[in-house]
mmCIF file of C-alpha atoms in Angstrom:
data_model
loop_
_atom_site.group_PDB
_atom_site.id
_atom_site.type_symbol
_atom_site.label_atom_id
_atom_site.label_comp_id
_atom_site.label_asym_id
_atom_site.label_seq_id
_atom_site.Cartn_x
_atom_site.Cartn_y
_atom_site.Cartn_z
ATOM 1 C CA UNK A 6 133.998 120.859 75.352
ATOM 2 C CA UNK A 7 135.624 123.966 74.257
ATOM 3 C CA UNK A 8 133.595 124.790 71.449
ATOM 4 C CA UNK A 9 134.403 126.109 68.146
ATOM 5 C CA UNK A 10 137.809 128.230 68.265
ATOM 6 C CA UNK A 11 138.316 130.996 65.603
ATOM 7 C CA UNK A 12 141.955 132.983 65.311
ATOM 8 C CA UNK A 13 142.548 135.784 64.840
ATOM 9 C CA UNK A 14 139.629 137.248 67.196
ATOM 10 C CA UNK A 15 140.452 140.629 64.530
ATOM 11 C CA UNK A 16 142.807 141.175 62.005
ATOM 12 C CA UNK A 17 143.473 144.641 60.623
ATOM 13 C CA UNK A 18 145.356 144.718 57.074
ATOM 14 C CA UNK A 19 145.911 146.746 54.183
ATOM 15 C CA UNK A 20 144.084 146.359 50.848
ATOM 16 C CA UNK A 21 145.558 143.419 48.720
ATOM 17 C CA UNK A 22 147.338 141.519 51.299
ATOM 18 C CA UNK A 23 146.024 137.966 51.726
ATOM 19 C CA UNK A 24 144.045 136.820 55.208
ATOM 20 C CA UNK A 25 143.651 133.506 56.479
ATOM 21 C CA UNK A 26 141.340 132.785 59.435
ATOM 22 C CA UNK A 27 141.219 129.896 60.805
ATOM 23 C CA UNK A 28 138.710 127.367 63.081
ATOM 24 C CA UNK A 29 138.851 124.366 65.126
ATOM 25 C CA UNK A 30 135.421 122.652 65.279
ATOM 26 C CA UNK A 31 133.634 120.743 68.245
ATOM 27 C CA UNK A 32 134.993 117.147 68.347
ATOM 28 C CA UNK A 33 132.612 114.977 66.576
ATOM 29 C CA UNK A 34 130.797 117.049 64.548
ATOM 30 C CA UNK A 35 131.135 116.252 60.914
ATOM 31 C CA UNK A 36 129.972 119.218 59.444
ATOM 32 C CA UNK A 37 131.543 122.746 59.433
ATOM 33 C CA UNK A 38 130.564 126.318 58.305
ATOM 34 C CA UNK A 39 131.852 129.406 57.042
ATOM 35 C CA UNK A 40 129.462 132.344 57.537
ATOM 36 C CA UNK A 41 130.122 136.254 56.977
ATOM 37 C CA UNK A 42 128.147 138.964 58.986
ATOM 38 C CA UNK A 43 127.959 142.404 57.905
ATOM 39 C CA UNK A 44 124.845 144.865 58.674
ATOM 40 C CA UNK A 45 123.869 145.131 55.060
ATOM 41 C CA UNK A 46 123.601 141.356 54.338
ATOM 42 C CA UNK A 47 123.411 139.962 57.812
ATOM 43 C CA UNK A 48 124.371 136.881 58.252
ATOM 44 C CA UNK A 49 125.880 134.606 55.015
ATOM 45 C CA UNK A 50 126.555 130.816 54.234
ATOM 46 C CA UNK A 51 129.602 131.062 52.599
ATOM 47 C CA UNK A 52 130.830 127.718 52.235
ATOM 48 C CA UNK A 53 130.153 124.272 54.136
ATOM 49 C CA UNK A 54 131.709 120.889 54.420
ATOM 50 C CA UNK A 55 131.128 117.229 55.395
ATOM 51 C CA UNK A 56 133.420 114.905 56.311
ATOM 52 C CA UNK A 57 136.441 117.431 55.469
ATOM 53 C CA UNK A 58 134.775 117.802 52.120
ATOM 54 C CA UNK A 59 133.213 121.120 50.542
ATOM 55 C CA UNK A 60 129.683 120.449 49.666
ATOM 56 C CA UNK A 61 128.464 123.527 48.962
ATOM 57 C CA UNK A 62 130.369 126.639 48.338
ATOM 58 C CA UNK A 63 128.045 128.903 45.898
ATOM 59 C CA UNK A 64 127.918 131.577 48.408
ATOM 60 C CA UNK A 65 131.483 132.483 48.429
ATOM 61 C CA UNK A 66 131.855 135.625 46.749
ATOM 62 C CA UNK A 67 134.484 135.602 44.135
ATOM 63 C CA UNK A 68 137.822 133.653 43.466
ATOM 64 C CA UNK A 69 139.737 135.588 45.921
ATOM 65 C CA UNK A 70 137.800 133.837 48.681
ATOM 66 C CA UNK A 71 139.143 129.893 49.041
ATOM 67 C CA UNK A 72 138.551 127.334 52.024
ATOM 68 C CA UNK A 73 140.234 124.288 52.958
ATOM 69 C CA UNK A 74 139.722 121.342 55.644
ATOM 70 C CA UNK A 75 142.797 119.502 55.595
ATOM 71 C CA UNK A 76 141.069 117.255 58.571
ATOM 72 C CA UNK A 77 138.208 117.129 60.838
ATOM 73 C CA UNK A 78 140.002 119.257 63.556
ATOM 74 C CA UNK A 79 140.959 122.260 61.334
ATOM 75 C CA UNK A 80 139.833 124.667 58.363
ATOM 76 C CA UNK A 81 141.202 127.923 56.925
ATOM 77 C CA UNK A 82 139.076 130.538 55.048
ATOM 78 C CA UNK A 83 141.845 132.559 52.542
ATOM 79 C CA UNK A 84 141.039 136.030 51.039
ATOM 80 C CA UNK A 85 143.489 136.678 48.994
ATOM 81 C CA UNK A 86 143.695 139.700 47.473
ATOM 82 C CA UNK A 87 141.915 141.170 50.495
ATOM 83 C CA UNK A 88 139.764 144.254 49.807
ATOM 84 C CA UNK A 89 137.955 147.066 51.708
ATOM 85 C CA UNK A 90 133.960 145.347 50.903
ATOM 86 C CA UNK A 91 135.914 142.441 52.587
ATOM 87 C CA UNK A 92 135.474 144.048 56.064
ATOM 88 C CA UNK A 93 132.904 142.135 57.978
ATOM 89 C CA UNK A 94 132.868 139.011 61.191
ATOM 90 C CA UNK A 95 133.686 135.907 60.086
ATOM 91 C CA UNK A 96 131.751 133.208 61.924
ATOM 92 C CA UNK A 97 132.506 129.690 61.743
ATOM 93 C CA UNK A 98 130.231 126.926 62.847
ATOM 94 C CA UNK A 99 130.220 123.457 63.362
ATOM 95 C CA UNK A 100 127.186 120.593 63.618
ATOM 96 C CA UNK A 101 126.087 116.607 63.356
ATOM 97 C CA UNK A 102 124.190 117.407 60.618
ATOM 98 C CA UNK A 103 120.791 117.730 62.661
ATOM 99 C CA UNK A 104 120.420 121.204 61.747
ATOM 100 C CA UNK A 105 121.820 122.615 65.094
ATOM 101 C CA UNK A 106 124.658 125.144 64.287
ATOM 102 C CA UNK A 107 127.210 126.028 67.331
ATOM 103 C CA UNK A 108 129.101 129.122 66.060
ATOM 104 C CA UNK A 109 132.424 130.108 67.209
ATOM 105 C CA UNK A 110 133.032 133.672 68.619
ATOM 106 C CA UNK A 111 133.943 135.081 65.056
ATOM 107 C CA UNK A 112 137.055 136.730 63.016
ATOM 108 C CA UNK A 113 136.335 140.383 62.829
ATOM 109 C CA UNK A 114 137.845 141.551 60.043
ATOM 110 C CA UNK A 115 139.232 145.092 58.791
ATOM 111 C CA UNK A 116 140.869 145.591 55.047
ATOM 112 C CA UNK A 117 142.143 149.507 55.020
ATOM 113 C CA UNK B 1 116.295 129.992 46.423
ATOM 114 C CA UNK B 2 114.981 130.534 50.486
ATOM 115 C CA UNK B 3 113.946 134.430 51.816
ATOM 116 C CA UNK B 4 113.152 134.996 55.120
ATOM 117 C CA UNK B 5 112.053 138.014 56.389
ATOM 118 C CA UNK B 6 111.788 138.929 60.011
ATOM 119 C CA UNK B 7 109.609 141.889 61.886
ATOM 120 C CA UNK B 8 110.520 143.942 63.489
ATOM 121 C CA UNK B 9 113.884 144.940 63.296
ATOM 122 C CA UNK B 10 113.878 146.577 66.775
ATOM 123 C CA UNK B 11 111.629 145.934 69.691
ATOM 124 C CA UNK B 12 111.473 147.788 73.080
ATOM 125 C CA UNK B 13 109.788 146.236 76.373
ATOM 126 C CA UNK B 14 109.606 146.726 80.129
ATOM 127 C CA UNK B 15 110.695 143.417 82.237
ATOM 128 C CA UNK B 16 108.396 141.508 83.088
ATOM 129 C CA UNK B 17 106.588 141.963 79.906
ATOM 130 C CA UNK B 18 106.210 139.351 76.896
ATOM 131 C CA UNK B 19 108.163 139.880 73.272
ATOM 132 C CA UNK B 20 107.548 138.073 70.092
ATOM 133 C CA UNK B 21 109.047 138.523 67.117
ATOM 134 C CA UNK B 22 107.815 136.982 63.781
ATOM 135 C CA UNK B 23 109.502 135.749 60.308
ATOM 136 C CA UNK B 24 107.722 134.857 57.274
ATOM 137 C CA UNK B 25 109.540 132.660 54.744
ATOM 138 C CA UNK B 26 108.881 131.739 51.265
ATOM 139 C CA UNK B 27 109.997 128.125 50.459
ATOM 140 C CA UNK B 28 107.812 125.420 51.543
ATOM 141 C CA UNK B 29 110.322 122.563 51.203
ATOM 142 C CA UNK B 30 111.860 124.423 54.529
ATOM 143 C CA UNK B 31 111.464 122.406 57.562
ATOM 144 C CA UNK B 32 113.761 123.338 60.233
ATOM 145 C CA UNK B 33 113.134 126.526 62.104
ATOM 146 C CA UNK B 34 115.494 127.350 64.769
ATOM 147 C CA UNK B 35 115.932 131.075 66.683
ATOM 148 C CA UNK B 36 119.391 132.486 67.415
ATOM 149 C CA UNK B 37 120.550 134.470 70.029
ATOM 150 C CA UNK B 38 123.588 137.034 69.344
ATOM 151 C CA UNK B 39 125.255 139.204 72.389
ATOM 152 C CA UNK B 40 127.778 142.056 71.772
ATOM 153 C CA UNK B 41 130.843 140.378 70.504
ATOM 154 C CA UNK B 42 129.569 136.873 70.702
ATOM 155 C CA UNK B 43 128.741 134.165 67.863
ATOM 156 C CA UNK B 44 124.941 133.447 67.742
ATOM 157 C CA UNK B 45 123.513 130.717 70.155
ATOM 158 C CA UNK B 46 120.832 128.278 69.446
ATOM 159 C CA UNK B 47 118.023 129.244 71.892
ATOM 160 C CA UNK B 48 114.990 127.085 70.741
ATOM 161 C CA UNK B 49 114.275 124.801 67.349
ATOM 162 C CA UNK B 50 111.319 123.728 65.418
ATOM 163 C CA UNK B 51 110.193 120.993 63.002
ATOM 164 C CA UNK B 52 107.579 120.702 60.412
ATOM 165 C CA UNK B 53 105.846 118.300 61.844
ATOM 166 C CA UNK B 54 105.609 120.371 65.107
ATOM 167 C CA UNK B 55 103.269 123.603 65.812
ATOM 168 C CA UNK B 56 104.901 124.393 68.813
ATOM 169 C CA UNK B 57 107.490 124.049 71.345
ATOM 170 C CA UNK B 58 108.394 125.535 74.588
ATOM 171 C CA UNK B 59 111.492 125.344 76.457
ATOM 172 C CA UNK B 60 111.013 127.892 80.376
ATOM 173 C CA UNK B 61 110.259 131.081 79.170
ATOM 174 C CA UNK B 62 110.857 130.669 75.191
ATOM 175 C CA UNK B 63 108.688 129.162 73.159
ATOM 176 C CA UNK B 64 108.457 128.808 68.749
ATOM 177 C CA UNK B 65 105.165 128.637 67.407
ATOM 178 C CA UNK B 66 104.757 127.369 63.387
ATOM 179 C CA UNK B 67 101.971 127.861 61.146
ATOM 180 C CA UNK B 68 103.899 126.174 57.886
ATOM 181 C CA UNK B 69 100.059 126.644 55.949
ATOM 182 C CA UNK B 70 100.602 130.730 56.247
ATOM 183 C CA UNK B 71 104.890 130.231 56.239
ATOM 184 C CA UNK B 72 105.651 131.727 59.035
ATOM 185 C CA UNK B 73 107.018 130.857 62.354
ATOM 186 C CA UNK B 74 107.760 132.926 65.506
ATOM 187 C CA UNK B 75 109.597 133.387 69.146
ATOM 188 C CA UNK B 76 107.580 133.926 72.502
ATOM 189 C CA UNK B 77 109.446 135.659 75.102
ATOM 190 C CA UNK B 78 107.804 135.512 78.415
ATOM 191 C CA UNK B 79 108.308 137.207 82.233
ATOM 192 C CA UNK B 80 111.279 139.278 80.054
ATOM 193 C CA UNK B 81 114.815 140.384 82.258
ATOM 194 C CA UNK B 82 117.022 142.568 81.391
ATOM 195 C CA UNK B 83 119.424 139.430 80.016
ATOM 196 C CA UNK B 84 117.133 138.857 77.385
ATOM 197 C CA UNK B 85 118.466 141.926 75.602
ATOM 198 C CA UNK B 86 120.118 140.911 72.315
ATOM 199 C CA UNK B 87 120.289 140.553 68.811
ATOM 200 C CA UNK B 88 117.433 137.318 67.809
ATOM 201 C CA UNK B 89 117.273 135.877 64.191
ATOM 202 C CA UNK B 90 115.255 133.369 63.187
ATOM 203 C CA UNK B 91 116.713 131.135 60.320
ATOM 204 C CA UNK B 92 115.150 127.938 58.228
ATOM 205 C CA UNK B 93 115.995 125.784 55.317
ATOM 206 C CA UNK B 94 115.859 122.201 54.125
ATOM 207 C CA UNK B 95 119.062 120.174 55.620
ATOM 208 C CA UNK B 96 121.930 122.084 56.453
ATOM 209 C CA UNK B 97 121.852 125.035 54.489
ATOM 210 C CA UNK B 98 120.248 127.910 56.772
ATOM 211 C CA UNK B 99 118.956 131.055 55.384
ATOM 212 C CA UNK B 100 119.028 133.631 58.388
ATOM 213 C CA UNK B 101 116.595 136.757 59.070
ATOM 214 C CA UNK B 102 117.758 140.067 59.222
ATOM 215 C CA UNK B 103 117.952 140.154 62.827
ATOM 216 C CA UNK B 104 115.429 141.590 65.889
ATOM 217 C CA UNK B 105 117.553 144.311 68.455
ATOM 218 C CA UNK B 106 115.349 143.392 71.660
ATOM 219 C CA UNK B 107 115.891 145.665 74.603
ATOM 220 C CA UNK B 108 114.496 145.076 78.180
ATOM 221 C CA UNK B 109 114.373 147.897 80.157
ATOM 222 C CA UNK B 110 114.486 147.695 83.812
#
């Protein structure tokens, strides 16, 4: 299998223009993860869903921040307006819901 | 909700020589423990994984011991190489929502 795909590998914008990253999770697995790694927080559940639907999303950080799985084989994390605190990787991860987390490579992100 | 704290944040060793690193955590509904690896540039890989009703588990040279009376779990490296250095966080929670350590820089030095 390939394993969990992230685009863009970085992205380098300019404060309020809107990002989308995007992930393709491991065939099969029926859970997916957005996470957010910075060194002051380390490493951050942002937003997770099951079956295509959101289940829990109280870690996303404000409205600017949405997420979408339109189907099993796709999700998109929008910031929108982007801005400078926004800088950080973007990890997504995918799972069968036995706890095991397989994390793509990441979206590093810079907002000027 | 879940805290985790992991110790320490940096830890130095010649190969050949043993590393552990240690996390405490603070909700005792938690019962999944599992240890990440991270390399430059690289998501974090599952390396080894726990369950409550488990005290210990060893996979080569790794190896998670759990003491869920004192909350606290940790990682065992043995017979260390110079691949082993990386960026290890433990992480725990009930289900599917992890709550990740801080992170342990390990370096092996050759």
């Amino acid at each position: 299998d390939a394993g969990v795909i992230q685009s863009p590998r970085h992205e380098v914008t300019e404060m309020g223009q809107e990002v989308t990253l995007r992930c393709k999770p491991i065939s099969g697995h029926d859970y997916l993860f957005w996470y957010r790694q910075t060194m002051m927080r380390g490493l951050e559940l942002l937003i997770y869903f099951n079956n295509n639907v959101p289940i829990d999303d109280s870690g996303m950080p404000e409205d600017r921040f949405s997420a979408k799985m339109p189907n099993a084989s796709f999700s998109t994390l929008k910031i929108q307006p982007s801005e400078p605190r926004d800088s950080a990787v973007y990890f997504c991860a995918s799972s069968l819901g036995t706890g095991a987390l397989f994390f793509g490579e990441g979206s590093r992100l810079t907002v000027l | 909700g879940e805290n985790v704290e992991q110790h320490p944040s940096t830890l130095s060793v010649q190969e050949g020589d043993s590393a552990v690193i240690k996390c405490t955590y603070s909700d005792s509904a938690s019962n999944y423990f599992p240890w990440y690896k991270q390399e430059l540039g690289k998501g974090p890989q599952l390396i080894i994984d726990i369950r409550s009703n488990v005290g210990e588990k060893k996979d080569q040279r790794i190896a998670v011991t759990l003491n869920k009376t004192a909350k606290h779990f940790s990682l065992h490296i043995t017979e260390t190489q110079p691949e082993d250095s990386a960026v290890y966080f433990c992480a725990t929670g009930d289900g599917n929502k992890l709550v990740f350590g801080a992170g342990t820089i390990l370096r092996v030095k050759s």
